[in-house]
Short mmCIF file of C-alpha atoms (C1' of nucleotides) in Angstrom, two decimals:
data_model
loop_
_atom_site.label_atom_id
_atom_site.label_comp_id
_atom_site.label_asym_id
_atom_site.label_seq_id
_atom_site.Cartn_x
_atom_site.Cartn_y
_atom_site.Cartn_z
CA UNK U 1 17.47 -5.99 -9.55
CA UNK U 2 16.27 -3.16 -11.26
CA UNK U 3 18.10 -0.63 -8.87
CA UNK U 4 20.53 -2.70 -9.66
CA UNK U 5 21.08 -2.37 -13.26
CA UNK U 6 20.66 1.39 -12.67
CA UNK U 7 23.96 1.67 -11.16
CA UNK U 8 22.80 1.15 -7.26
CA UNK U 9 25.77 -1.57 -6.68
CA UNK U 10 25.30 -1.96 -2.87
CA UNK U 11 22.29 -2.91 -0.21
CA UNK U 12 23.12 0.85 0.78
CA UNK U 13 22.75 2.40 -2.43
CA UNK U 14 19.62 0.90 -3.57
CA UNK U 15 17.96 1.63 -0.48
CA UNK U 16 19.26 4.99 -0.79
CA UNK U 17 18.34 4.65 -4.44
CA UNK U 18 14.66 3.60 -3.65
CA UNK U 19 14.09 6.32 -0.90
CA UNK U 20 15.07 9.01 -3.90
CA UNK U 21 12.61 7.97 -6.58
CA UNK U 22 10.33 4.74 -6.40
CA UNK U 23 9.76 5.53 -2.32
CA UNK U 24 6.25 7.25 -3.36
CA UNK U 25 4.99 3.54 -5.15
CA UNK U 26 7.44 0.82 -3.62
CA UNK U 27 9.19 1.86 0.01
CA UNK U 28 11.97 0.08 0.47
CA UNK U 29 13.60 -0.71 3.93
CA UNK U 30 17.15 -2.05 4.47
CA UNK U 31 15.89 -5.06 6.46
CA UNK U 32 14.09 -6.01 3.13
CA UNK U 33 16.66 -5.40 0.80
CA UNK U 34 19.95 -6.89 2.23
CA UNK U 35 17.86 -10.86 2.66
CA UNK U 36 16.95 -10.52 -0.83
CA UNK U 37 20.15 -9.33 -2.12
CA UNK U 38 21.00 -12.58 -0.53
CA UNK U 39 18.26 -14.62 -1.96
CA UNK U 40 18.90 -13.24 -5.66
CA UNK U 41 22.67 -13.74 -5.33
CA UNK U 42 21.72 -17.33 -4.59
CA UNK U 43 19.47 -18.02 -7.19
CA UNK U 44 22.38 -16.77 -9.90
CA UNK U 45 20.58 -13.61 -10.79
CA UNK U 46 22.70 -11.32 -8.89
CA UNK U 47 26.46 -12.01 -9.09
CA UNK U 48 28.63 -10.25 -6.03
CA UNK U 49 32.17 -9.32 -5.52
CA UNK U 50 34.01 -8.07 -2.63
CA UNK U 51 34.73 -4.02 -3.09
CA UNK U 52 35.68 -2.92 0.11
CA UNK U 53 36.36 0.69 0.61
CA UNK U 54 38.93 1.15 2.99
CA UNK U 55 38.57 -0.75 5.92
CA UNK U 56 35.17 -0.83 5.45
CA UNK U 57 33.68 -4.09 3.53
CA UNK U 58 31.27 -3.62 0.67
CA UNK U 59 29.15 -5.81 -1.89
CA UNK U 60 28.92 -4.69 -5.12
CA UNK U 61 26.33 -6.89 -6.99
CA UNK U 62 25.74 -6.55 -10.54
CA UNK U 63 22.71 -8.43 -12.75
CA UNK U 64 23.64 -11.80 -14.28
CA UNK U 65 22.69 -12.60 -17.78
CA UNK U 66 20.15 -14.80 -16.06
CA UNK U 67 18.94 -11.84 -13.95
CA UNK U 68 18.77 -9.28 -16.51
CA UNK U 69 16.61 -12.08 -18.57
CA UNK U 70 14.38 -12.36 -15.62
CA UNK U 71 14.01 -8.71 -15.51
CA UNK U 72 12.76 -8.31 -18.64
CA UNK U 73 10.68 -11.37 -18.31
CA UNK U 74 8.91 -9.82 -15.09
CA UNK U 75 8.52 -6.70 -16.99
CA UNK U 76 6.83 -8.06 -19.52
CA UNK U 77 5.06 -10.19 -17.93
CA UNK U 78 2.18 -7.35 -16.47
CA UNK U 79 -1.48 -7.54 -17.77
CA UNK U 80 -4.18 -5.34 -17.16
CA UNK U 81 -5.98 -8.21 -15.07
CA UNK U 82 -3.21 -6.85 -12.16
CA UNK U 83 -4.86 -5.19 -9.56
CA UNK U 84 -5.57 -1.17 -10.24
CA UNK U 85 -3.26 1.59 -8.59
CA UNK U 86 -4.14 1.16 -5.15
CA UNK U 87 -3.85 4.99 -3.77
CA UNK U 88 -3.43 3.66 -0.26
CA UNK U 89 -3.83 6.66 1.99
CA UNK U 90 -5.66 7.26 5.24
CA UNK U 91 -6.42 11.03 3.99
CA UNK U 92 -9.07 9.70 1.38
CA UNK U 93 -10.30 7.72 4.18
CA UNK U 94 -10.71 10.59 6.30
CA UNK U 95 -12.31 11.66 3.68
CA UNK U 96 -14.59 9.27 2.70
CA UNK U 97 -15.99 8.96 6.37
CA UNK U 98 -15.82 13.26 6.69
CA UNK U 99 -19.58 13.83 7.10
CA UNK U 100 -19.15 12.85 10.60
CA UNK U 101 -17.62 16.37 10.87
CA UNK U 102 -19.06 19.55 10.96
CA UNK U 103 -18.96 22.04 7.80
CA UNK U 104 -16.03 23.76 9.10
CA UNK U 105 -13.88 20.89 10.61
CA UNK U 106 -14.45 19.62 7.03
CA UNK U 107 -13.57 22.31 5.31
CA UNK U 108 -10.10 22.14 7.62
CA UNK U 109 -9.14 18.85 6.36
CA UNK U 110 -9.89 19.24 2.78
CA UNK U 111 -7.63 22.18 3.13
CA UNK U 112 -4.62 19.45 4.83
CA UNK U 113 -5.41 17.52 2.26
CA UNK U 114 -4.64 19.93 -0.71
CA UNK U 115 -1.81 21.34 1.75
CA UNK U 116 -0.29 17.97 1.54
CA UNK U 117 -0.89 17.13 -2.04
CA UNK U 118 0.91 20.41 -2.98
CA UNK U 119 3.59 19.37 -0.97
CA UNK U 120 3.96 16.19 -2.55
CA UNK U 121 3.67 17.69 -6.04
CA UNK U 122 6.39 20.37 -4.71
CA UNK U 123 9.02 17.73 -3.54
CA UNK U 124 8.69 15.56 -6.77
CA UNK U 125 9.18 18.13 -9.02
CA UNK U 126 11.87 20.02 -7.31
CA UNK U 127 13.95 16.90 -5.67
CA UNK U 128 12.99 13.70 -7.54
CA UNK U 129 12.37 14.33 -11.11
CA UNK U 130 15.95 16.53 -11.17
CA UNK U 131 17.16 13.47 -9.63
CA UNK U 132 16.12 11.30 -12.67
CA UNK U 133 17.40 13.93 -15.05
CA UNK U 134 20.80 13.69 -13.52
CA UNK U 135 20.41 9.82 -13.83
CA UNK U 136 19.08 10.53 -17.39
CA UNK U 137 22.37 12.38 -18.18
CA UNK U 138 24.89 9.98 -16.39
CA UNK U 139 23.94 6.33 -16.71
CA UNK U 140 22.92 5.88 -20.34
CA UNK U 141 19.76 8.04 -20.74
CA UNK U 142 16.96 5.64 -18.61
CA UNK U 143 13.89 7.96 -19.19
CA UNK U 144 11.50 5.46 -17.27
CA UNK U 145 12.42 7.17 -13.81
CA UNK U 146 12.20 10.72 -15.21
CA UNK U 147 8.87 9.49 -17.15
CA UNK U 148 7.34 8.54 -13.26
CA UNK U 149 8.29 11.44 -11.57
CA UNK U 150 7.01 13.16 -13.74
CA UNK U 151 3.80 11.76 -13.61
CA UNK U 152 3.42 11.40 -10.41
CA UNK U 153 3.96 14.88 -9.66
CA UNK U 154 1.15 15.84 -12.25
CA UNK U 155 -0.92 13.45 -10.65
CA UNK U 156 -0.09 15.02 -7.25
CA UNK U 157 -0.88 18.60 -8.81
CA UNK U 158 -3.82 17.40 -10.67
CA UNK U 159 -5.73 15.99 -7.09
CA UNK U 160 -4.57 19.19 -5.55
CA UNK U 161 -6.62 21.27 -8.41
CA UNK U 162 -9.27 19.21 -8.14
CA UNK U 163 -9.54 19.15 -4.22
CA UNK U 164 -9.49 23.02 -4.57
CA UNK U 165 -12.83 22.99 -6.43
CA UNK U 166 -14.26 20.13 -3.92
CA UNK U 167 -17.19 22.41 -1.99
CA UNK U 168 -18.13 20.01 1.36
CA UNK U 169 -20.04 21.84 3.24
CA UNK T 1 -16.50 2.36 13.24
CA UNK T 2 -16.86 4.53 10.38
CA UNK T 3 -18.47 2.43 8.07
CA UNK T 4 -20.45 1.01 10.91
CA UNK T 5 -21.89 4.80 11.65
CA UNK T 6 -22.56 4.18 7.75
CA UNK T 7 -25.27 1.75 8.04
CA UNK T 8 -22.99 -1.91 8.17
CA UNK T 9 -24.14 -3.33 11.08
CA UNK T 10 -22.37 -7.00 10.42
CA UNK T 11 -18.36 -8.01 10.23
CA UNK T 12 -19.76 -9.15 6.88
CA UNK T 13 -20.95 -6.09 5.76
CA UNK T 14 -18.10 -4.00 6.85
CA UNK T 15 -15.89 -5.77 4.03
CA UNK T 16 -18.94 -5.85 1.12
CA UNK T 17 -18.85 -2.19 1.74
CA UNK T 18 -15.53 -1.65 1.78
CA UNK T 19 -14.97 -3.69 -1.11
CA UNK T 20 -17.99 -1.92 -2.71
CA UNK T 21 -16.26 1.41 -1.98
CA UNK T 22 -12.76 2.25 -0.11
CA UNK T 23 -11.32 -0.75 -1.94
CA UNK T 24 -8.98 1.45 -4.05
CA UNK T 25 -7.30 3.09 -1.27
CA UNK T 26 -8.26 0.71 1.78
CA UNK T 27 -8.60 -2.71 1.35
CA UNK T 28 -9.95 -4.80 3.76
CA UNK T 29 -10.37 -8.33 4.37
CA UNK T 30 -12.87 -10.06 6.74
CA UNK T 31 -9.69 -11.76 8.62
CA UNK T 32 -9.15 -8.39 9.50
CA UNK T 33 -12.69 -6.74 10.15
CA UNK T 34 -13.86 -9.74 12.92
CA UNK T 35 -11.20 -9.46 15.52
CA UNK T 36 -11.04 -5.37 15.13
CA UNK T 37 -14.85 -5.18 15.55
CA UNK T 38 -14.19 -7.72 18.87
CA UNK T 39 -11.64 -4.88 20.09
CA UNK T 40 -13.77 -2.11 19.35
CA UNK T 41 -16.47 -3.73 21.56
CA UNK T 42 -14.26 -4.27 24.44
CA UNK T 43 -13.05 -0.71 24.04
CA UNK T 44 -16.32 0.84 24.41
CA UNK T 45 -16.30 1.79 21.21
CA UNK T 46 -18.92 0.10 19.65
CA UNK T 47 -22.22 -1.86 21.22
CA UNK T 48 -22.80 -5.42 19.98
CA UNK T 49 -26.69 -6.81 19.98
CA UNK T 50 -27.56 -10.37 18.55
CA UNK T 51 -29.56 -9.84 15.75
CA UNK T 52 -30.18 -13.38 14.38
CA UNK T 53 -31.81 -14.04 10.91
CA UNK T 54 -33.90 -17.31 11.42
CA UNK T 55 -31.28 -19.56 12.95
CA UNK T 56 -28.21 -17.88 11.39
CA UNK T 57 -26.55 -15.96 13.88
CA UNK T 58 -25.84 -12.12 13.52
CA UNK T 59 -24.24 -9.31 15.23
CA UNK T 60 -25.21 -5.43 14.44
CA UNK T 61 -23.15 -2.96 15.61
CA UNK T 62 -23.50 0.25 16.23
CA UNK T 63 -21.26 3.47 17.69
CA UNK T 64 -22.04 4.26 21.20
CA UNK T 65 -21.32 8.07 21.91
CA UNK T 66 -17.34 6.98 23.02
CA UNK T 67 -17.21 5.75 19.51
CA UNK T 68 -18.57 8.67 17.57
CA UNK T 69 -16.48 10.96 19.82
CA UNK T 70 -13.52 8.73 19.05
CA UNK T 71 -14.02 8.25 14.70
CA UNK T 72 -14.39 12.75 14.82
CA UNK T 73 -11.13 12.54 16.92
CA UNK T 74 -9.58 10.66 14.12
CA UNK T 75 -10.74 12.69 11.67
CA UNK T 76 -9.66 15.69 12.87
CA UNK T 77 -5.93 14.24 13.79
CA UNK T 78 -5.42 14.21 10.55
CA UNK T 79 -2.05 16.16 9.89
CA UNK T 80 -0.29 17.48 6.36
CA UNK T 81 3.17 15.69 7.95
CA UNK T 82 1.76 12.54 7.84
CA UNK T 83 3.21 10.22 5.12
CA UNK T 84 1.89 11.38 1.23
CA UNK T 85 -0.49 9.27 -0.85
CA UNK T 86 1.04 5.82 -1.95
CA UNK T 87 0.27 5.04 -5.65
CA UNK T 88 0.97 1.57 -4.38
CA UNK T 89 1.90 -0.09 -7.94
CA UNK T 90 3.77 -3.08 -9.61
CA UNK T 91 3.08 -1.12 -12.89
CA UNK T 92 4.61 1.79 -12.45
CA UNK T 93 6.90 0.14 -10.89
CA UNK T 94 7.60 -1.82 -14.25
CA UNK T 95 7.57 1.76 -15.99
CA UNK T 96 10.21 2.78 -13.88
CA UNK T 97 12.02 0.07 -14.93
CA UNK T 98 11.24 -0.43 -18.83
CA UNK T 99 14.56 1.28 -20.38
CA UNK T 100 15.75 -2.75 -19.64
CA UNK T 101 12.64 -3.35 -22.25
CA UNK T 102 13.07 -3.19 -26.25
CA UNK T 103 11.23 0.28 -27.67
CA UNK T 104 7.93 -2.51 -28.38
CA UNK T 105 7.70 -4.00 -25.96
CA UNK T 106 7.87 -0.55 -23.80
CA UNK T 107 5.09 1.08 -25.73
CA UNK T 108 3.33 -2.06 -25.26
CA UNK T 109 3.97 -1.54 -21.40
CA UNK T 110 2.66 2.15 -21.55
CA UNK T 111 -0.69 0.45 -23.68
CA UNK T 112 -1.68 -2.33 -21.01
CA UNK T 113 -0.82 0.47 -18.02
CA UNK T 114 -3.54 3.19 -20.34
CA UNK T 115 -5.92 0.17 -20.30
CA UNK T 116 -5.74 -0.55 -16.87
CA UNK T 117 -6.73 2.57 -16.07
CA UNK T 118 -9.04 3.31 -18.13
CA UNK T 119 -10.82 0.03 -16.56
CA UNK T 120 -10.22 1.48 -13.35
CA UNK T 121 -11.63 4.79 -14.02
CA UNK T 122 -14.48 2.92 -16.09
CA UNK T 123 -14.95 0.65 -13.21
CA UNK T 124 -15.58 3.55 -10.23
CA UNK T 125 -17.45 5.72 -12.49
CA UNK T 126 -20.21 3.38 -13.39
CA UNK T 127 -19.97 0.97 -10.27
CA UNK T 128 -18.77 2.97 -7.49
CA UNK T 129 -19.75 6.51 -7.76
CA UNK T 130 -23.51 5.28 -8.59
CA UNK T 131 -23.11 3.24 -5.79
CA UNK T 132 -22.38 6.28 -3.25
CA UNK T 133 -25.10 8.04 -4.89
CA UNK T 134 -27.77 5.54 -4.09
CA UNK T 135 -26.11 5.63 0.08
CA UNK T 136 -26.31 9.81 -0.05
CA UNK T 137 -29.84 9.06 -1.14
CA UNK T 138 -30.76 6.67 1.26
CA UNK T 139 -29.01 7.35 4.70
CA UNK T 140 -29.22 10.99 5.15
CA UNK T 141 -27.27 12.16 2.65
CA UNK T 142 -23.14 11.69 3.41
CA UNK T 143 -21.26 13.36 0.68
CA UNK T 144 -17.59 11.63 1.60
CA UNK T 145 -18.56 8.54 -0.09
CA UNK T 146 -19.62 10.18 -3.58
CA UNK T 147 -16.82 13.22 -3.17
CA UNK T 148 -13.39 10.19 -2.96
CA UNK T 149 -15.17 8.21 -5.78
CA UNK T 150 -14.98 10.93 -8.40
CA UNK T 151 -11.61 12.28 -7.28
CA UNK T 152 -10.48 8.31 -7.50
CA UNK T 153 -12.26 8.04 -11.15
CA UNK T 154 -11.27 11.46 -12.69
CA UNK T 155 -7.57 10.65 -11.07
CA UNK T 156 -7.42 7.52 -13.19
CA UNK T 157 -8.82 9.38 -15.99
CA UNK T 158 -6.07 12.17 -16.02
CA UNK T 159 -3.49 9.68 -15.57
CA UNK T 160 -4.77 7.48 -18.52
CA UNK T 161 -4.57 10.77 -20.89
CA UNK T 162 -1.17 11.51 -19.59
CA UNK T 163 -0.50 8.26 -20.43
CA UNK T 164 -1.45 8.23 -24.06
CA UNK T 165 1.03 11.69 -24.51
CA UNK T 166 3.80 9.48 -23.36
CA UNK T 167 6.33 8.71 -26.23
CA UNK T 168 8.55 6.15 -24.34
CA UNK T 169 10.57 4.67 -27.48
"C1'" DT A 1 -32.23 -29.68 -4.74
"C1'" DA A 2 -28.35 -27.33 -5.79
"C1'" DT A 3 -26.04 -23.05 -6.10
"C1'" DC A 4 -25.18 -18.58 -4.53
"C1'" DG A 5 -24.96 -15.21 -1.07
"C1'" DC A 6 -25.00 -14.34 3.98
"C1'" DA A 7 -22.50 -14.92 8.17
"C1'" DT A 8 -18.67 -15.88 11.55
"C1'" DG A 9 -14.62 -17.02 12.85
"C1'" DT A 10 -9.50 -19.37 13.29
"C1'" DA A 11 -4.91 -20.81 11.60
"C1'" DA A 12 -1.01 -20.42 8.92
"C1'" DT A 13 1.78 -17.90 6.23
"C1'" DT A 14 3.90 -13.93 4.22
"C1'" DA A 15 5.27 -9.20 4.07
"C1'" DG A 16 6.93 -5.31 6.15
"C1'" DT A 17 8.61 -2.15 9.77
"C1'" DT A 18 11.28 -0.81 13.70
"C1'" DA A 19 14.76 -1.45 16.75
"C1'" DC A 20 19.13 -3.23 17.80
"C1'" DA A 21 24.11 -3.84 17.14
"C1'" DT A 22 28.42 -2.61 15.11
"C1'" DG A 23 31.96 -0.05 13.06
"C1'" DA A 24 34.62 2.79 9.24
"C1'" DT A 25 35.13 7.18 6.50
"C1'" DT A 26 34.69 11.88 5.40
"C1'" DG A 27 33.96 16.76 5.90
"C1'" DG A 28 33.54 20.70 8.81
"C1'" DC F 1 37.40 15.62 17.20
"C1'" DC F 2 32.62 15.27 16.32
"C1'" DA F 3 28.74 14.63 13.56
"C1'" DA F 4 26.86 12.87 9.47
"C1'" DT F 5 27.01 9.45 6.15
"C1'" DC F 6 28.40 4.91 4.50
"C1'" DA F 7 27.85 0.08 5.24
"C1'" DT F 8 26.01 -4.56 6.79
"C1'" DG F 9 23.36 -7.30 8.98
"C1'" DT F 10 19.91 -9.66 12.79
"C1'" DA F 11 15.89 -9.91 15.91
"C1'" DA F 12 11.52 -8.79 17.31
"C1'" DC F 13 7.37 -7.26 16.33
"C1'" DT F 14 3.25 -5.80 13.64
"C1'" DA F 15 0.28 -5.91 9.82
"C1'" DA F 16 -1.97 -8.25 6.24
"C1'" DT F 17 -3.30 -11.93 3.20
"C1'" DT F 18 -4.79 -16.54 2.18
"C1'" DA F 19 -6.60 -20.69 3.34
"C1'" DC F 20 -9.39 -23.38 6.16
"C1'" DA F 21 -13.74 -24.67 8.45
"C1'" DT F 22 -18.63 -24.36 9.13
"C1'" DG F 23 -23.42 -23.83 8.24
"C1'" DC F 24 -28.10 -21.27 7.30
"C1'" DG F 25 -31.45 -18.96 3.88
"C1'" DA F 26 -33.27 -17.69 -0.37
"C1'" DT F 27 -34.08 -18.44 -5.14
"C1'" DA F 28 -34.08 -20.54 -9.48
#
DNA sequence: TATCGCATGTAATTAGTTACATGATTGG
DNA sequence: CCAATCATGTAACTAATTACATGCGATA
């Protein structure tokens, strides 16, 4: 719903949508999205019209006053009780159980790991958050996309620093 | 197998120490932990002995040499193209989401998400990293344990002060 | 003597991914 | 004309959580 109201009108375009921004926090596959297009359509909080493009069919779905209330609702509706940022990721558990290794095979993979957290830094803050500028610029100034990018690729940059002073011999 | 080589011997505590530790990245639930340690058995992985308490039956585990030659084969697999760290999370999910939000209630958003992780940091630093301190002390000294707790709590630190520069209005 | 923690498992449900199946449009 | 992208869905499978079911041991 959410991709929704950001302009992603199609099952298509918001898993395109979530692949270019929220893919790093919420993944998104098609097989998810289309059924619950479905669902929300059904429950009134999606409304759908035929937009075919050619030939080709095509939903576009916009938010319902109902579903942009229940938006809002679910967004205000977090509390701190929530469950913490998980930062699922088999590298920290490599990690975690390293000392199994010798000095130098650990050494290796703390070196992957800042390897990899660069690269994540790199991609967010060359691909994404110019993404959510764009978006910034075109549909109405959201900043809350360009506000998590952002983050995340300090976050990214700030676990790469601090891997880099990590000494695990 | 690697928190068996870490001195849980029972199903049982396999999950208290993963809840006591790898909880933040890797969850694990004792559903999951009983029919793994069952397959790691019949793979030669790991060797089973009864190991009753009184009446209450007890399995310890332990690695045989297959399974300590398998958990450093895993470790070292570990490869910068496999998928980036997941920040896994509803909330900034919701933050990604909050220009649908009045300027209140998105500042009040950005509070509860600073609290949370301020929790979270408060939690690992005074819980969890004491907690891997104790294990380096007792069981010959692995450093993994201690090393991914600080990263985790000085991660949610940094990302509670980047929170509190945020002016989302 | 009752509650809490230790201990082991199964069953049911839910969530999520991957693969399959199909076909139109657009740009090189 | 051929490849990449747009577009929609279903089916099968895998992973994961939650709930259920049971019972001993220690301690307050």
């Amino acid at each position: 719903m959410g991709m929704v109201r950001l302009g992603a009108s199609s099952g298509y375009a918001v898993k395109k949508a979530a692949d270019a921004s929220t893919r790093f926090f919420w993944p998104a596959s098609l097989a998810q999205v289309y059924p619950e297009l479905a669902e929300l359509e059904a429950a009134g909080l999606l409304s759908r019209c035929e937009d075919p493009h050619g030939a080709r069919a095509r939903s576009a779905y916009s938010l319902t006053p109902q579903g942009e209330a229940a938006l809002r609702e679910w967004l205000r509706s977090y509390r701190p009780a929530h469950a913490p940022v998980q930062l699922r990721d088999d590298g920290l558990l490599r990690l975690f159980f390293a000392d199994a290794l010798s000095p130098d095979e650990r050494r290796a993979l703390v070196a992957r790991l800042r390897e990899r957290a660069a690269a994540a830094e790199a991609h967010l803050r060359n691909e994404i958050v110019p993404a959510a500028e764009q978006l910034a610029r075109a549909a109405g100034g959201p900043r809350g996309p360009e506000i998590v990018a952002r983050l995340g690729a300090d976050t990214y940059g700030f676990i790469e620093r601090w891997l880099s002073g990590v000494d695990f011999r």
